[in-house]
Amino acid sequence: MGAPAAPVEGGGGAASAGATYPVRTDEDLITVRHAVRAATVETGFGLVDQTRVVTAASELARNAYIHGGGGTVTIEFPRNAGRRGVRLTVRDEGPGIPDLEAALADGFTTGSGLGHGLGGARRLMHEFEVHTEAGRGTTISVTRWNTQ
């Protein structure tokens, strides 16, 4: 096993706005989870909201890795009306999602999972946006706001 993946841009890890992490190996998935956890702690999220964001990040990053052939996860720290948040943007250059409505439905799976991936991630976050195009990949942006 090699060293954990470092951010590929943005310079300073999860503490910096715009840190981007590769998602090409199982180890990268672990690195992303740790970086997202650190981002939620830095933003002052409680334990339950930390778990929500890390769970969503895990689902989305794993989808990019397995179904999209790899990609990136960017962590940002938006502010809105005095609130701080964590925004995750997950990109891949895979085949795209042929039926987005079906993919967002509970129980939909293309493998051996439970089928809660995209729909579950959507429920765990306050904002959820998907851009997908056949043969050109998928970009999913999710945000959770610290409401404490």
PDB file of C-alpha atoms in Angstrom:
ATOM      1  CA  MET A   1       0.000   0.000   0.000  1.00  0.00           C
ATOM      2  CA  GLY A   2       1.248   3.469  -0.853  1.00  0.00           C
ATOM      3  CA  ALA A   3       0.939   6.695   1.019  1.00  0.00           C
ATOM      4  CA  PRO A   4      -2.542   8.188   1.368  1.00  0.00           C
ATOM      5  CA  ALA A   5      -3.615  10.376  -1.509  1.00  0.00           C
ATOM      6  CA  ALA A   6      -2.986  14.070  -1.027  1.00  0.00           C
ATOM      7  CA  PRO A   7      -5.248  16.746  -2.418  1.00  0.00           C
ATOM      8  CA  VAL A   8      -4.577  17.241  -6.113  1.00  0.00           C
ATOM      9  CA  GLU A   9      -5.342  20.954  -5.972  1.00  0.00           C
ATOM     10  CA  GLY A  10      -6.321  23.572  -3.459  1.00  0.00           C
ATOM     11  CA  GLY A  11      -3.125  23.158  -1.517  1.00  0.00           C
ATOM     12  CA  GLY A  12      -4.009  22.653   2.099  1.00  0.00           C
ATOM     13  CA  GLY A  13      -6.232  19.658   2.625  1.00  0.00           C
ATOM     14  CA  ALA A  14      -9.746  19.752   4.010  1.00  0.00           C
ATOM     15  CA  ALA A  15      -9.053  22.946   5.928  1.00  0.00           C
ATOM     16  CA  SER A  16      -8.707  24.913   2.678  1.00  0.00           C
ATOM     17  CA  ALA A  17     -11.591  25.831   0.428  1.00  0.00           C
ATOM     18  CA  GLY A  18     -11.456  23.907  -2.806  1.00  0.00           C
ATOM     19  CA  ALA A  19      -9.282  20.941  -1.776  1.00  0.00           C
ATOM     20  CA  THR A  20      -9.720  18.183  -4.361  1.00  0.00           C
ATOM     21  CA  TYR A  21      -8.952  14.517  -3.735  1.00  0.00           C
ATOM     22  CA  PRO A  22      -8.547  11.731  -6.297  1.00  0.00           C
ATOM     23  CA  VAL A  23     -10.845   8.716  -6.135  1.00  0.00           C
ATOM     24  CA  ARG A  24      -8.995   5.946  -7.966  1.00  0.00           C
ATOM     25  CA  THR A  25      -8.302   3.306  -5.277  1.00  0.00           C
ATOM     26  CA  ASP A  26      -9.840   1.843  -2.131  1.00  0.00           C
ATOM     27  CA  GLU A  27      -7.269   3.823  -0.145  1.00  0.00           C
ATOM     28  CA  ASP A  28      -8.490   7.040  -1.803  1.00  0.00           C
ATOM     29  CA  LEU A  29     -11.987   6.306  -0.482  1.00  0.00           C
ATOM     30  CA  ILE A  30     -10.600   6.141   3.049  1.00  0.00           C
ATOM     31  CA  THR A  31      -8.660   9.378   2.540  1.00  0.00           C
ATOM     32  CA  VAL A  32     -11.808  11.132   1.308  1.00  0.00           C
ATOM     33  CA  ARG A  33     -13.793   9.961   4.345  1.00  0.00           C
ATOM     34  CA  HIS A  34     -11.102  11.274   6.700  1.00  0.00           C
ATOM     35  CA  ALA A  35     -10.892  14.609   4.854  1.00  0.00           C
ATOM     36  CA  VAL A  36     -14.678  15.020   4.911  1.00  0.00           C
ATOM     37  CA  ARG A  37     -14.813  14.169   8.625  1.00  0.00           C
ATOM     38  CA  ALA A  38     -12.111  16.805   9.284  1.00  0.00           C
ATOM     39  CA  ALA A  39     -14.090  19.337   7.235  1.00  0.00           C
ATOM     40  CA  THR A  40     -17.254  18.738   9.269  1.00  0.00           C
ATOM     41  CA  VAL A  41     -15.335  19.086  12.533  1.00  0.00           C
ATOM     42  CA  GLU A  42     -13.737  22.325  11.327  1.00  0.00           C
ATOM     43  CA  THR A  43     -17.155  23.658  10.378  1.00  0.00           C
ATOM     44  CA  GLY A  44     -18.530  22.878  13.846  1.00  0.00           C
ATOM     45  CA  PHE A  45     -20.978  20.129  12.939  1.00  0.00           C
ATOM     46  CA  GLY A  46     -22.240  17.910  15.741  1.00  0.00           C
ATOM     47  CA  LEU A  47     -21.591  14.175  15.649  1.00  0.00           C
ATOM     48  CA  VAL A  48     -24.907  13.290  13.953  1.00  0.00           C
ATOM     49  CA  ASP A  49     -24.385  15.797  11.133  1.00  0.00           C
ATOM     50  CA  GLN A  50     -20.737  14.733  10.780  1.00  0.00           C
ATOM     51  CA  THR A  51     -21.964  11.185  10.256  1.00  0.00           C
ATOM     52  CA  ARG A  52     -24.576  12.312   7.709  1.00  0.00           C
ATOM     53  CA  VAL A  53     -22.013  14.162   5.598  1.00  0.00           C
ATOM     54  CA  VAL A  54     -19.379  11.406   5.808  1.00  0.00           C
ATOM     55  CA  THR A  55     -21.986   8.789   4.875  1.00  0.00           C
ATOM     56  CA  ALA A  56     -23.124  10.813   1.852  1.00  0.00           C
ATOM     57  CA  ALA A  57     -19.494  11.373   0.820  1.00  0.00           C
ATOM     58  CA  SER A  58     -18.748   7.655   1.119  1.00  0.00           C
ATOM     59  CA  GLU A  59     -21.735   6.708  -1.049  1.00  0.00           C
ATOM     60  CA  LEU A  60     -20.984   9.285  -3.737  1.00  0.00           C
ATOM     61  CA  ALA A  61     -17.222   8.666  -3.849  1.00  0.00           C
ATOM     62  CA  ARG A  62     -17.749   4.905  -4.032  1.00  0.00           C
ATOM     63  CA  ASN A  63     -20.212   5.371  -6.910  1.00  0.00           C
ATOM     64  CA  ALA A  64     -17.644   7.502  -8.784  1.00  0.00           C
ATOM     65  CA  TYR A  65     -14.999   4.848  -8.173  1.00  0.00           C
ATOM     66  CA  ILE A  66     -17.069   1.780  -9.048  1.00  0.00           C
ATOM     67  CA  HIS A  67     -19.480   3.057 -11.703  1.00  0.00           C
ATOM     68  CA  GLY A  68     -17.574   6.061 -13.045  1.00  0.00           C
ATOM     69  CA  GLY A  69     -14.140   4.485 -13.254  1.00  0.00           C
ATOM     70  CA  GLY A  70     -12.715   6.938 -10.718  1.00  0.00           C
ATOM     71  CA  GLY A  71     -12.888  10.659 -10.337  1.00  0.00           C
ATOM     72  CA  THR A  72     -12.440  13.410  -7.790  1.00  0.00           C
ATOM     73  CA  VAL A  73     -14.069  14.797  -4.648  1.00  0.00           C
ATOM     74  CA  THR A  74     -13.779  18.526  -3.948  1.00  0.00           C
ATOM     75  CA  ILE A  75     -14.496  19.841  -0.447  1.00  0.00           C
ATOM     76  CA  GLU A  76     -15.547  23.479  -0.042  1.00  0.00           C
ATOM     77  CA  PHE A  77     -16.795  25.629   2.822  1.00  0.00           C
ATOM     78  CA  PRO A  78     -19.663  27.844   1.626  1.00  0.00           C
ATOM     79  CA  ARG A  79     -21.247  30.544   3.765  1.00  0.00           C
ATOM     80  CA  ASN A  80     -24.819  31.760   3.467  1.00  0.00           C
ATOM     81  CA  ALA A  81     -26.682  34.178   5.732  1.00  0.00           C
ATOM     82  CA  GLY A  82     -24.165  33.632   8.531  1.00  0.00           C
ATOM     83  CA  ARG A  83     -24.293  29.849   8.243  1.00  0.00           C
ATOM     84  CA  ARG A  84     -21.290  27.710   7.427  1.00  0.00           C
ATOM     85  CA  GLY A  85     -21.544  24.555   5.408  1.00  0.00           C
ATOM     86  CA  VAL A  86     -19.642  21.773   3.733  1.00  0.00           C
ATOM     87  CA  ARG A  87     -20.078  21.302  -0.009  1.00  0.00           C
ATOM     88  CA  LEU A  88     -18.871  18.167  -1.760  1.00  0.00           C
ATOM     89  CA  THR A  89     -18.548  17.982  -5.517  1.00  0.00           C
ATOM     90  CA  VAL A  90     -17.988  14.471  -6.853  1.00  0.00           C
ATOM     91  CA  ARG A  91     -16.962  14.154 -10.508  1.00  0.00           C
ATOM     92  CA  ASP A  92     -16.294  11.188 -12.755  1.00  0.00           C
ATOM     93  CA  GLU A  93     -15.859  10.684 -16.472  1.00  0.00           C
ATOM     94  CA  GLY A  94     -17.742   7.418 -16.631  1.00  0.00           C
ATOM     95  CA  PRO A  95     -20.729   6.390 -18.739  1.00  0.00           C
ATOM     96  CA  GLY A  96     -23.191   8.740 -17.004  1.00  0.00           C
ATOM     97  CA  ILE A  97     -26.415   7.690 -15.309  1.00  0.00           C
ATOM     98  CA  PRO A  98     -28.820   6.385 -17.966  1.00  0.00           C
ATOM     99  CA  ASP A  99     -31.991   6.765 -15.856  1.00  0.00           C
ATOM    100  CA  LEU A 100     -31.451   9.353 -13.138  1.00  0.00           C
ATOM    101  CA  GLU A 101     -35.004   9.113 -11.792  1.00  0.00           C
ATOM    102  CA  ALA A 102     -34.639   5.357 -11.281  1.00  0.00           C
ATOM    103  CA  ALA A 103     -31.161   5.772  -9.768  1.00  0.00           C
ATOM    104  CA  LEU A 104     -32.571   8.172  -7.154  1.00  0.00           C
ATOM    105  CA  ALA A 105     -35.322   5.742  -6.132  1.00  0.00           C
ATOM    106  CA  ASP A 106     -34.844   3.611  -3.038  1.00  0.00           C
ATOM    107  CA  GLY A 107     -34.056   0.027  -3.871  1.00  0.00           C
ATOM    108  CA  PHE A 108     -32.384   0.813  -7.205  1.00  0.00           C
ATOM    109  CA  THR A 109     -29.054  -0.932  -7.520  1.00  0.00           C
ATOM    110  CA  THR A 110     -26.724  -1.909 -10.319  1.00  0.00           C
ATOM    111  CA  GLY A 111     -24.788  -4.263  -8.077  1.00  0.00           C
ATOM    112  CA  SER A 112     -25.047  -6.070  -4.794  1.00  0.00           C
ATOM    113  CA  GLY A 113     -25.760  -3.007  -2.626  1.00  0.00           C
ATOM    114  CA  LEU A 114     -28.946  -2.110  -0.816  1.00  0.00           C
ATOM    115  CA  GLY A 115     -29.909   0.545  -3.335  1.00  0.00           C
ATOM    116  CA  HIS A 116     -29.822   3.552  -1.009  1.00  0.00           C
ATOM    117  CA  GLY A 117     -26.780   5.294  -2.566  1.00  0.00           C
ATOM    118  CA  LEU A 118     -27.959   8.361  -4.501  1.00  0.00           C
ATOM    119  CA  GLY A 119     -31.359   8.640  -2.841  1.00  0.00           C
ATOM    120  CA  GLY A 120     -29.809   8.182   0.587  1.00  0.00           C
ATOM    121  CA  ALA A 121     -27.140  10.797  -0.092  1.00  0.00           C
ATOM    122  CA  ARG A 122     -29.857  13.200  -1.247  1.00  0.00           C
ATOM    123  CA  ARG A 123     -31.794  12.723   2.010  1.00  0.00           C
ATOM    124  CA  LEU A 124     -28.689  13.212   4.167  1.00  0.00           C
ATOM    125  CA  MET A 125     -27.812  16.603   2.687  1.00  0.00           C
ATOM    126  CA  HIS A 126     -29.659  19.926   2.505  1.00  0.00           C
ATOM    127  CA  GLU A 127     -28.824  20.549  -1.162  1.00  0.00           C
ATOM    128  CA  PHE A 128     -28.357  17.968  -3.907  1.00  0.00           C
ATOM    129  CA  GLU A 129     -27.654  18.591  -7.585  1.00  0.00           C
ATOM    130  CA  VAL A 130     -26.789  16.116 -10.359  1.00  0.00           C
ATOM    131  CA  HIS A 131     -25.454  16.729 -13.850  1.00  0.00           C
ATOM    132  CA  THR A 132     -25.010  13.603 -15.936  1.00  0.00           C
ATOM    133  CA  GLU A 133     -24.551  12.965 -19.617  1.00  0.00           C
ATOM    134  CA  ALA A 134     -24.241   9.656 -21.432  1.00  0.00           C
ATOM    135  CA  GLY A 135     -20.607   8.933 -22.194  1.00  0.00           C
ATOM    136  CA  ARG A 136     -19.401  12.132 -20.520  1.00  0.00           C
ATOM    137  CA  GLY A 137     -19.692  11.364 -16.827  1.00  0.00           C
ATOM    138  CA  THR A 138     -21.499  12.647 -13.792  1.00  0.00           C
ATOM    139  CA  THR A 139     -21.030  15.562 -11.417  1.00  0.00           C
ATOM    140  CA  ILE A 140     -22.913  15.582  -8.127  1.00  0.00           C
ATOM    141  CA  SER A 141     -22.785  18.556  -5.785  1.00  0.00           C
ATOM    142  CA  VAL A 142     -24.186  18.259  -2.247  1.00  0.00           C
ATOM    143  CA  THR A 143     -24.205  20.722   0.644  1.00  0.00           C
ATOM    144  CA  ARG A 144     -25.074  20.408   4.306  1.00  0.00           C
ATOM    145  CA  TRP A 145     -25.442  23.541   6.409  1.00  0.00           C
ATOM    146  CA  ASN A 146     -24.474  23.767  10.041  1.00  0.00           C
ATOM    147  CA  THR A 147     -27.758  24.600  11.725  1.00  0.00           C
ATOM    148  CA  GLN A 148     -26.431  24.606  15.275  1.00  0.00           C
TER     149      GLN A 148
END
